[in-house]
């Protein structure tokens, strides 16, 4: 009998327009996986409300995120793409997993530490238990692989630990998921402070490239990128700004660091920054075009996310029902 294809699960928060970091570190890897694996992708609006969101903007960002993922090549004939709050099994399994996650392990999560420092006036329980909900997303589908950027590695380790603990306590059920992190571009850094990751929620608009920025804006932001006072385009310890630009250029052109150094020998940072801007803008152009078409057809989007939520529910329900049974809940008639 042919072996079943492995299952991929990943999610992204609708907390704003996606950045080049989200794209290179995560989303661009999603479409190519569709031929080799069964893929389930999700816009995680429930995770987004762990920090305060304007309700009108959240709804708009969720639809935009859905359209943007389609624009980046998610193909609904091959994959499932849905909105997290539409599929109740995520919240249901989250509760079981919360009851099997330790306070101590959640306290060690660096994202919690960072976000609770940044949002000191609202350190809510959802922010603290964010990783249990993420584990529920993944385990509800018994995903084998989870494509994410490097910053999510710790959350994935927690998901594995919780899955293992559950299996030990109640009997084998969950697959232990593996992270799937790209070699180049797993951590795209801020253009204004290359020691920090590029993030949608950065207050400085010059720090991040948004995938929907137009060509002039993209080139302008790269021209302003913070670099050191050297002039040679080469990858070296401590040259964080240039290293970041090289990694971005490499991931959109496919060129190696040696090739890039040779291409810009004797040309200085100015030329290099413009070339990075142009390469990124040209790479993103088809996505912007697809997005413009999709976002103007709300009826089509609704059809897609409704049908896909049903598929996701049908799939995850079988696994979550088994988990309910295993912990001792009475089976529904
Ligand atoms: P926020 O700023 O709201 O916390 P974010 O920009 O960090 O959001 P998420 O929605 O948390 O984005 O992440 C979506 C995916 O993008 C994850 O897989 C994450 O690892 C990846 N990612 C986010 N930022 C970067 C980055 N700078 N470089 C590489 N990958 C990234
Ligand atoms: N925490 C993730 C988003 C996320 C996710 C997931 C990623 C929520 N649930 C399940 C992979 C699998 C982040 O990117 N910040």
GROMACS .gro file of C-alpha atoms and ligand atoms in nm:
model
  379
    1UNK     CA    1   0.000   0.000   0.000
    2UNK     CA    2   0.130   0.350  -0.086
    3UNK     CA    3   0.254   0.539   0.219
    4UNK     CA    4   0.030   0.832   0.321
    5UNK     CA    5   0.179   1.173   0.256
    6UNK     CA    6   0.303   1.353   0.567
    7UNK     CA    7   0.090   1.636   0.703
    8UNK     CA    8   0.210   1.995   0.726
    9UNK     CA    9   0.042   2.254   0.950
   10UNK     CA   10   0.126   2.620   0.987
   11UNK     CA   11  -0.039   2.941   1.098
   12UNK     CA   12   0.011   3.314   1.080
   13UNK     CA   13  -0.140   3.593   1.289
   14UNK     CA   14  -0.352   3.862   1.121
   15UNK     CA   15  -0.184   4.135   1.323
   16UNK     CA   16  -0.109   4.359   1.023
   17UNK     CA   17   0.016   4.337   0.666
   18UNK     CA   18   0.278   4.064   0.635
   19UNK     CA   19   0.641   4.167   0.635
   20UNK     CA   20   0.925   4.045   0.421
   21UNK     CA   21   1.030   3.851   0.735
   22UNK     CA   22   0.700   3.661   0.747
   23UNK     CA   23   0.730   3.598   0.376
   24UNK     CA   24   1.090   3.477   0.354
   25UNK     CA   25   1.094   3.304   0.693
   26UNK     CA   26   0.760   3.131   0.662
   27UNK     CA   27   0.496   3.188   0.392
   28UNK     CA   28   0.708   3.154   0.081
   29UNK     CA   29   0.793   2.801   0.190
   30UNK     CA   30   0.428   2.704   0.221
   31UNK     CA   31   0.328   2.686  -0.148
   32UNK     CA   32   0.618   2.464  -0.265
   33UNK     CA   33   0.532   2.209   0.004
   34UNK     CA   34   0.187   2.147  -0.142
   35UNK     CA   35   0.294   1.886  -0.396
   36UNK     CA   36   0.492   1.675  -0.157
   37UNK     CA   37   0.269   1.692   0.151
   38UNK     CA   38  -0.090   1.729   0.265
   39UNK     CA   39  -0.097   2.090   0.384
   40UNK     CA   40  -0.324   2.265   0.631
   41UNK     CA   41  -0.275   2.641   0.675
   42UNK     CA   42  -0.452   2.876   0.908
   43UNK     CA   43  -0.499   3.247   0.982
   44UNK     CA   44  -0.473   3.246   1.362
   45UNK     CA   45  -0.708   3.525   1.467
   46UNK     CA   46  -0.749   3.373   1.815
   47UNK     CA   47  -0.376   3.412   1.874
   48UNK     CA   48  -0.392   3.771   1.750
   49UNK     CA   49  -0.623   3.882   2.034
   50UNK     CA   50  -0.362   3.791   2.298
   51UNK     CA   51  -0.258   4.153   2.245
   52UNK     CA   52  -0.522   4.426   2.210
   53UNK     CA   53  -0.664   4.455   1.859
   54UNK     CA   54  -0.905   4.705   1.714
   55UNK     CA   55  -1.204   4.483   1.614
   56UNK     CA   56  -1.260   4.657   1.282
   57UNK     CA   57  -0.894   4.627   1.188
   58UNK     CA   58  -0.871   4.266   1.305
   59UNK     CA   59  -1.156   4.164   1.075
   60UNK     CA   60  -0.996   4.352   0.785
   61UNK     CA   61  -0.649   4.209   0.854
   62UNK     CA   62  -0.791   3.856   0.877
   63UNK     CA   63  -0.951   3.881   0.533
   64UNK     CA   64  -0.636   4.041   0.394
   65UNK     CA   65  -0.421   3.766   0.542
   66UNK     CA   66  -0.646   3.502   0.385
   67UNK     CA   67  -0.629   3.672   0.043
   68UNK     CA   68  -0.254   3.727   0.075
   69UNK     CA   69  -0.191   3.359   0.142
   70UNK     CA   70  -0.390   3.271  -0.169
   71UNK     CA   71  -0.191   3.537  -0.356
   72UNK     CA   72   0.132   3.371  -0.238
   73UNK     CA   73   0.030   3.049  -0.409
   74UNK     CA   74  -0.175   2.845  -0.160
   75UNK     CA   75  -0.387   2.631  -0.390
   76UNK     CA   76  -0.723   2.521  -0.250
   77UNK     CA   77  -0.730   2.216  -0.474
   78UNK     CA   78  -0.426   2.091  -0.289
   79UNK     CA   79  -0.438   2.243   0.060
   80UNK     CA   80  -0.681   2.348   0.330
   81UNK     CA   81  -0.670   2.720   0.423
   82UNK     CA   82  -0.905   2.844   0.695
   83UNK     CA   83  -0.962   3.094   0.972
   84UNK     CA   84  -0.885   2.957   1.319
   85UNK     CA   85  -1.193   3.095   1.501
   86UNK     CA   86  -1.418   2.919   1.247
   87UNK     CA   87  -1.308   2.576   1.364
   88UNK     CA   88  -1.412   2.503   1.722
   89UNK     CA   89  -1.181   2.203   1.773
   90UNK     CA   90  -0.886   2.439   1.825
   91UNK     CA   91  -1.040   2.599   2.135
   92UNK     CA   92  -1.166   2.262   2.258
   93UNK     CA   93  -0.830   2.088   2.236
   94UNK     CA   94  -0.660   2.398   2.377
   95UNK     CA   95  -0.839   2.343   2.708
   96UNK     CA   96  -0.720   1.984   2.735
   97UNK     CA   97  -0.365   2.088   2.653
   98UNK     CA   98  -0.373   2.380   2.900
   99UNK     CA   99  -0.454   2.123   3.167
  100UNK     CA  100  -0.143   1.930   3.062
  101UNK     CA  101   0.098   2.224   3.034
  102UNK     CA  102   0.299   2.342   3.332
  103UNK     CA  103   0.308   2.701   3.458
  104UNK     CA  104   0.688   2.670   3.471
  105UNK     CA  105   0.728   2.573   3.107
  106UNK     CA  106   0.502   2.855   2.986
  107UNK     CA  107   0.700   3.101   3.202
  108UNK     CA  108   1.019   3.012   3.015
  109UNK     CA  109   0.884   3.111   2.671
  110UNK     CA  110   1.090   3.400   2.536
  111UNK     CA  111   0.799   3.531   2.325
  112UNK     CA  112   0.590   3.560   2.643
  113UNK     CA  113   0.871   3.742   2.820
  114UNK     CA  114   0.917   3.983   2.525
  115UNK     CA  115   0.547   4.047   2.471
  116UNK     CA  116   0.463   4.085   2.839
  117UNK     CA  117   0.741   4.344   2.866
  118UNK     CA  118   0.610   4.526   2.557
  119UNK     CA  119   0.246   4.511   2.673
  120UNK     CA  120   0.302   4.551   3.048
  121UNK     CA  121  -0.046   4.694   3.102
  122UNK     CA  122  -0.213   4.380   2.962
  123UNK     CA  123  -0.034   4.060   3.060
  124UNK     CA  124  -0.344   3.846   3.015
  125UNK     CA  125  -0.391   3.472   3.059
  126UNK     CA  126  -0.429   3.422   2.683
  127UNK     CA  127  -0.085   3.570   2.620
  128UNK     CA  128   0.056   3.328   2.877
  129UNK     CA  129  -0.119   3.019   2.737
  130UNK     CA  130  -0.059   3.121   2.372
  131UNK     CA  131   0.174   2.820   2.320
  132UNK     CA  132  -0.093   2.571   2.435
  133UNK     CA  133  -0.332   2.704   2.170
  134UNK     CA  134  -0.053   2.678   1.912
  135UNK     CA  135   0.006   2.318   2.024
  136UNK     CA  136  -0.370   2.254   1.984
  137UNK     CA  137  -0.358   2.392   1.627
  138UNK     CA  138  -0.085   2.148   1.538
  139UNK     CA  139  -0.191   1.840   1.735
  140UNK     CA  140  -0.557   1.859   1.625
  141UNK     CA  141  -0.434   1.754   1.279
  142UNK     CA  142  -0.156   1.522   1.397
  143UNK     CA  143   0.084   1.730   1.189
  144UNK     CA  144   0.427   1.582   1.116
  145UNK     CA  145   0.600   1.904   1.009
  146UNK     CA  146   0.552   2.270   1.095
  147UNK     CA  147   0.715   2.530   0.866
  148UNK     CA  148   0.798   2.839   1.075
  149UNK     CA  149   1.070   3.099   1.122
  150UNK     CA  150   1.344   3.039   1.379
  151UNK     CA  151   1.164   3.244   1.649
  152UNK     CA  152   0.894   2.974   1.679
  153UNK     CA  153   1.130   2.686   1.757
  154UNK     CA  154   1.076   2.710   2.131
  155UNK     CA  155   0.697   2.697   2.091
  156UNK     CA  156   0.733   2.386   1.881
  157UNK     CA  157   0.946   2.216   2.140
  158UNK     CA  158   0.674   2.289   2.392
  159UNK     CA  159   0.412   2.138   2.158
  160UNK     CA  160   0.622   1.822   2.133
  161UNK     CA  161   0.663   1.801   2.510
  162UNK     CA  162   0.291   1.846   2.571
  163UNK     CA  163   0.207   1.585   2.306
  164UNK     CA  164   0.449   1.340   2.463
  165UNK     CA  165   0.313   1.402   2.812
  166UNK     CA  166  -0.044   1.353   2.693
  167UNK     CA  167   0.048   1.029   2.515
  168UNK     CA  168   0.220   0.900   2.829
  169UNK     CA  169  -0.070   0.989   3.056
  170UNK     CA  170  -0.360   0.879   2.839
  171UNK     CA  171  -0.215   0.645   2.573
  172UNK     CA  172  -0.074   0.708   2.224
  173UNK     CA  173  -0.267   0.964   2.024
  174UNK     CA  174  -0.062   1.261   1.908
  175UNK     CA  175   0.215   1.269   1.649
  176UNK     CA  176   0.523   1.457   1.775
  177UNK     CA  177   0.562   1.749   1.531
  178UNK     CA  178   0.898   1.852   1.386
  179UNK     CA  179   0.990   2.213   1.302
  180UNK     CA  180   1.071   2.289   0.940
  181UNK     CA  181   1.292   2.596   0.937
  182UNK     CA  182   1.457   2.737   0.619
  183UNK     CA  183   1.839   2.748   0.598
  184UNK     CA  184   1.851   3.101   0.462
  185UNK     CA  185   1.614   3.373   0.581
  186UNK     CA  186   1.486   3.200   0.895
  187UNK     CA  187   1.541   3.528   1.075
  188UNK     CA  188   1.507   3.843   0.871
  189UNK     CA  189   1.623   4.138   1.081
  190UNK     CA  190   1.488   4.491   1.118
  191UNK     CA  191   1.631   4.736   0.861
  192UNK     CA  192   1.671   4.996   1.135
  193UNK     CA  193   1.816   4.775   1.409
  194UNK     CA  194   1.965   4.460   1.256
  195UNK     CA  195   2.003   4.296   1.597
  196UNK     CA  196   1.621   4.274   1.626
  197UNK     CA  197   1.390   4.059   1.411
  198UNK     CA  198   1.179   4.236   1.149
  199UNK     CA  199   0.828   4.244   1.295
  200UNK     CA  200   0.484   4.359   1.179
  201UNK     CA  201   0.429   4.531   1.508
  202UNK     CA  202   0.744   4.749   1.487
  203UNK     CA  203   0.656   5.113   1.540
  204UNK     CA  204   0.919   5.243   1.296
  205UNK     CA  205   0.776   5.201   0.943
  206UNK     CA  206   1.126   5.208   0.792
  207UNK     CA  207   1.225   4.899   0.993
  208UNK     CA  208   1.019   4.658   0.789
  209UNK     CA  209   0.925   4.592   0.430
  210UNK     CA  210   0.558   4.504   0.391
  211UNK     CA  211   0.477   4.264   0.110
  212UNK     CA  212   0.224   4.511  -0.024
  213UNK     CA  213   0.465   4.811  -0.026
  214UNK     CA  214   0.511   4.956  -0.376
  215UNK     CA  215   0.845   4.946  -0.556
  216UNK     CA  216   0.950   5.305  -0.470
  217UNK     CA  217   0.874   5.254  -0.102
  218UNK     CA  218   1.068   4.928  -0.094
  219UNK     CA  219   1.374   5.084  -0.259
  220UNK     CA  220   1.356   5.389  -0.029
  221UNK     CA  221   1.343   5.168   0.283
  222UNK     CA  222   1.643   4.963   0.167
  223UNK     CA  223   1.839   5.279   0.087
  224UNK     CA  224   1.784   5.390   0.447
  225UNK     CA  225   1.878   5.051   0.595
  226UNK     CA  226   2.130   5.077   0.878
  227UNK     CA  227   2.470   4.928   0.787
  228UNK     CA  228   2.827   4.959   0.920
  229UNK     CA  229   3.092   5.204   0.799
  230UNK     CA  230   3.280   4.949   0.581
  231UNK     CA  231   3.225   4.940   0.209
  232UNK     CA  232   3.282   4.579   0.107
  233UNK     CA  233   2.972   4.368   0.045
  234UNK     CA  234   3.068   4.047   0.226
  235UNK     CA  235   2.919   3.827   0.496
  236UNK     CA  236   3.118   3.860   0.818
  237UNK     CA  237   3.057   3.825   1.193
  238UNK     CA  238   2.941   4.155   1.342
  239UNK     CA  239   2.830   4.312   1.011
  240UNK     CA  240   2.466   4.255   1.106
  241UNK     CA  241   2.313   4.509   0.867
  242UNK     CA  242   2.499   4.385   0.558
  243UNK     CA  243   2.458   4.020   0.658
  244UNK     CA  244   2.083   4.078   0.675
  245UNK     CA  245   2.072   4.245   0.332
  246UNK     CA  246   2.283   3.964   0.186
  247UNK     CA  247   2.054   3.702   0.326
  248UNK     CA  248   1.747   3.883   0.186
  249UNK     CA  249   1.912   3.926  -0.156
  250UNK     CA  250   2.021   3.563  -0.155
  251UNK     CA  251   1.675   3.435  -0.073
  252UNK     CA  252   1.500   3.632  -0.350
  253UNK     CA  253   1.765   3.579  -0.622
  254UNK     CA  254   1.894   3.233  -0.525
  255UNK     CA  255   2.255   3.367  -0.544
  256UNK     CA  256   2.515   3.244  -0.294
  257UNK     CA  257   2.704   3.483  -0.066
  258UNK     CA  258   3.023   3.434  -0.277
  259UNK     CA  259   2.835   3.525  -0.594
  260UNK     CA  260   2.691   3.836  -0.428
  261UNK     CA  261   3.033   3.949  -0.303
  262UNK     CA  262   3.175   3.903  -0.653
  263UNK     CA  263   2.882   4.088  -0.814
  264UNK     CA  264   2.933   4.396  -0.594
  265UNK     CA  265   3.315   4.394  -0.572
  266UNK     CA  266   3.435   4.755  -0.574
  267UNK     CA  267   3.081   4.897  -0.593
  268UNK     CA  268   3.002   4.990  -0.232
  269UNK     CA  269   2.689   4.967  -0.020
  270UNK     CA  270   2.482   5.227  -0.210
  271UNK     CA  271   2.458   5.020  -0.528
  272UNK     CA  272   2.398   4.705  -0.330
  273UNK     CA  273   2.105   4.852  -0.135
  274UNK     CA  274   1.931   4.965  -0.455
  275UNK     CA  275   1.987   4.620  -0.611
  276UNK     CA  276   1.836   4.449  -0.305
  277UNK     CA  277   1.536   4.687  -0.320
  278UNK     CA  278   1.479   4.619  -0.690
  279UNK     CA  279   1.514   4.243  -0.656
  280UNK     CA  280   1.270   4.233  -0.364
  281UNK     CA  281   1.016   4.463  -0.535
  282UNK     CA  282   1.026   4.260  -0.858
  283UNK     CA  283   0.993   3.935  -0.666
  284UNK     CA  284   0.686   4.063  -0.480
  285UNK     CA  285   0.512   4.225  -0.779
  286UNK     CA  286   0.309   3.918  -0.889
  287UNK     CA  287   0.189   3.871  -0.530
  288UNK     CA  288   0.070   4.231  -0.513
  289UNK     CA  289  -0.116   4.186  -0.844
  290UNK     CA  290  -0.284   3.864  -0.730
  291UNK     CA  291  -0.375   4.020  -0.398
  292UNK     CA  292  -0.544   4.322  -0.560
  293UNK     CA  293  -0.764   4.088  -0.763
  294UNK     CA  294  -0.855   3.858  -0.471
  295UNK     CA  295  -0.929   4.120  -0.207
  296UNK     CA  296  -1.183   4.288  -0.433
  297UNK     CA  297  -1.388   3.966  -0.453
  298UNK     CA  298  -1.524   3.925  -0.100
  299UNK     CA  299  -1.790   3.673  -0.210
  300UNK     CA  300  -1.525   3.439  -0.350
  301UNK     CA  301  -1.315   3.471  -0.033
  302UNK     CA  302  -1.618   3.386   0.180
  303UNK     CA  303  -1.693   3.079  -0.028
  304UNK     CA  304  -1.333   2.964   0.015
  305UNK     CA  305  -1.298   3.017   0.389
  306UNK     CA  306  -1.641   2.866   0.462
  307UNK     CA  307  -1.579   2.546   0.266
  308UNK     CA  308  -1.228   2.514   0.406
  309UNK     CA  309  -1.341   2.557   0.767
  310UNK     CA  310  -1.578   2.264   0.714
  311UNK     CA  311  -1.296   2.049   0.579
  312UNK     CA  312  -1.070   2.145   0.869
  313UNK     CA  313  -1.343   2.067   1.122
  314UNK     CA  314  -1.412   1.726   0.970
  315UNK     CA  315  -1.044   1.639   0.981
  316UNK     CA  316  -0.963   1.766   1.330
  317UNK     CA  317  -1.287   1.645   1.489
  318UNK     CA  318  -1.182   1.280   1.467
  319UNK     CA  319  -0.859   1.345   1.654
  320UNK     CA  320  -1.009   1.580   1.914
  321UNK     CA  321  -1.297   1.337   1.984
  322UNK     CA  322  -1.036   1.069   2.061
  323UNK     CA  323  -0.856   1.308   2.297
  324UNK     CA  324  -1.187   1.381   2.477
  325UNK     CA  325  -1.249   1.011   2.516
  326UNK     CA  326  -0.898   0.946   2.643
  327UNK     CA  327  -0.920   1.205   2.924
  328UNK     CA  328  -1.248   1.048   3.038
  329UNK     CA  329  -1.521   1.270   2.893
  330UNK     CA  330  -1.847   1.084   2.825
  331UNK     CA  331  -1.884   1.018   2.450
  332UNK     CA  332  -2.158   1.218   2.278
  333UNK     CA  333  -2.444   1.013   2.136
  334LIG     P1  334   0.396   4.011   1.555
  334LIG     O1  335   0.490   4.123   1.524
  334LIG     O2  336   0.251   4.049   1.552
  334LIG     O3  337   0.435   3.932   1.675
  334LIG     P2  338   0.531   3.859   1.356
  334LIG     O4  339   0.567   3.950   1.245
  334LIG     O5  340   0.637   3.814   1.448
  334LIG     O6  341   0.406   3.914   1.434
  334LIG     P3  342   0.386   3.608   1.329
  334LIG     O7  343   0.248   3.610   1.278
  334LIG     O8  344   0.408   3.589   1.473
  334LIG     O9  345   0.465   3.737   1.282
  334LIG    O10  346   0.471   3.499   1.250
  334LIG     C1  347   0.434   3.436   1.130
  334LIG     C2  348   0.548   3.354   1.077
  334LIG    O11  349   0.651   3.439   1.028
  334LIG     C3  350   0.613   3.263   1.181
  334LIG    O12  351   0.644   3.139   1.121
  334LIG     C4  352   0.738   3.335   1.216
  334LIG    O13  353   0.840   3.246   1.257
  334LIG     C5  354   0.776   3.403   1.086
  334LIG     N1  355   0.851   3.524   1.107
  334LIG     C6  356   0.807   3.636   1.170
  334LIG     N2  357   0.902   3.731   1.169
  334LIG     C7  358   1.008   3.678   1.102
  334LIG     C8  359   1.138   3.728   1.067
  334LIG     N3  360   1.175   3.849   1.097
  334LIG     N4  361   1.220   3.646   0.999
  334LIG     C9  362   1.182   3.520   0.964
  334LIG     N5  363   1.062   3.468   0.994
  334LIG    C10  364   0.975   3.544   1.062
  335LIG     N1  365   0.285   3.146   1.692
  335LIG     C1  366   0.297   3.145   1.550
  335LIG     C2  367   0.166   3.147   1.478
  335LIG     C3  368   0.102   3.014   1.494
  335LIG     C4  369   0.146   2.891   1.438
  335LIG     C5  370   0.052   2.796   1.482
  335LIG     C6  371   0.254   2.856   1.359
  335LIG     C7  372  -0.011   2.989   1.564
  335LIG     N2  373  -0.041   2.859   1.557
  335LIG     C8  374   0.065   2.662   1.447
  335LIG     C9  375   0.266   2.721   1.325
  335LIG    C10  376   0.173   2.627   1.369
  335LIG    C11  377   0.376   3.263   1.505
  335LIG     O1  378   0.413   3.259   1.397
  335LIG     N3  379   0.397   3.361   1.578
   0.00000   0.00000   0.00000
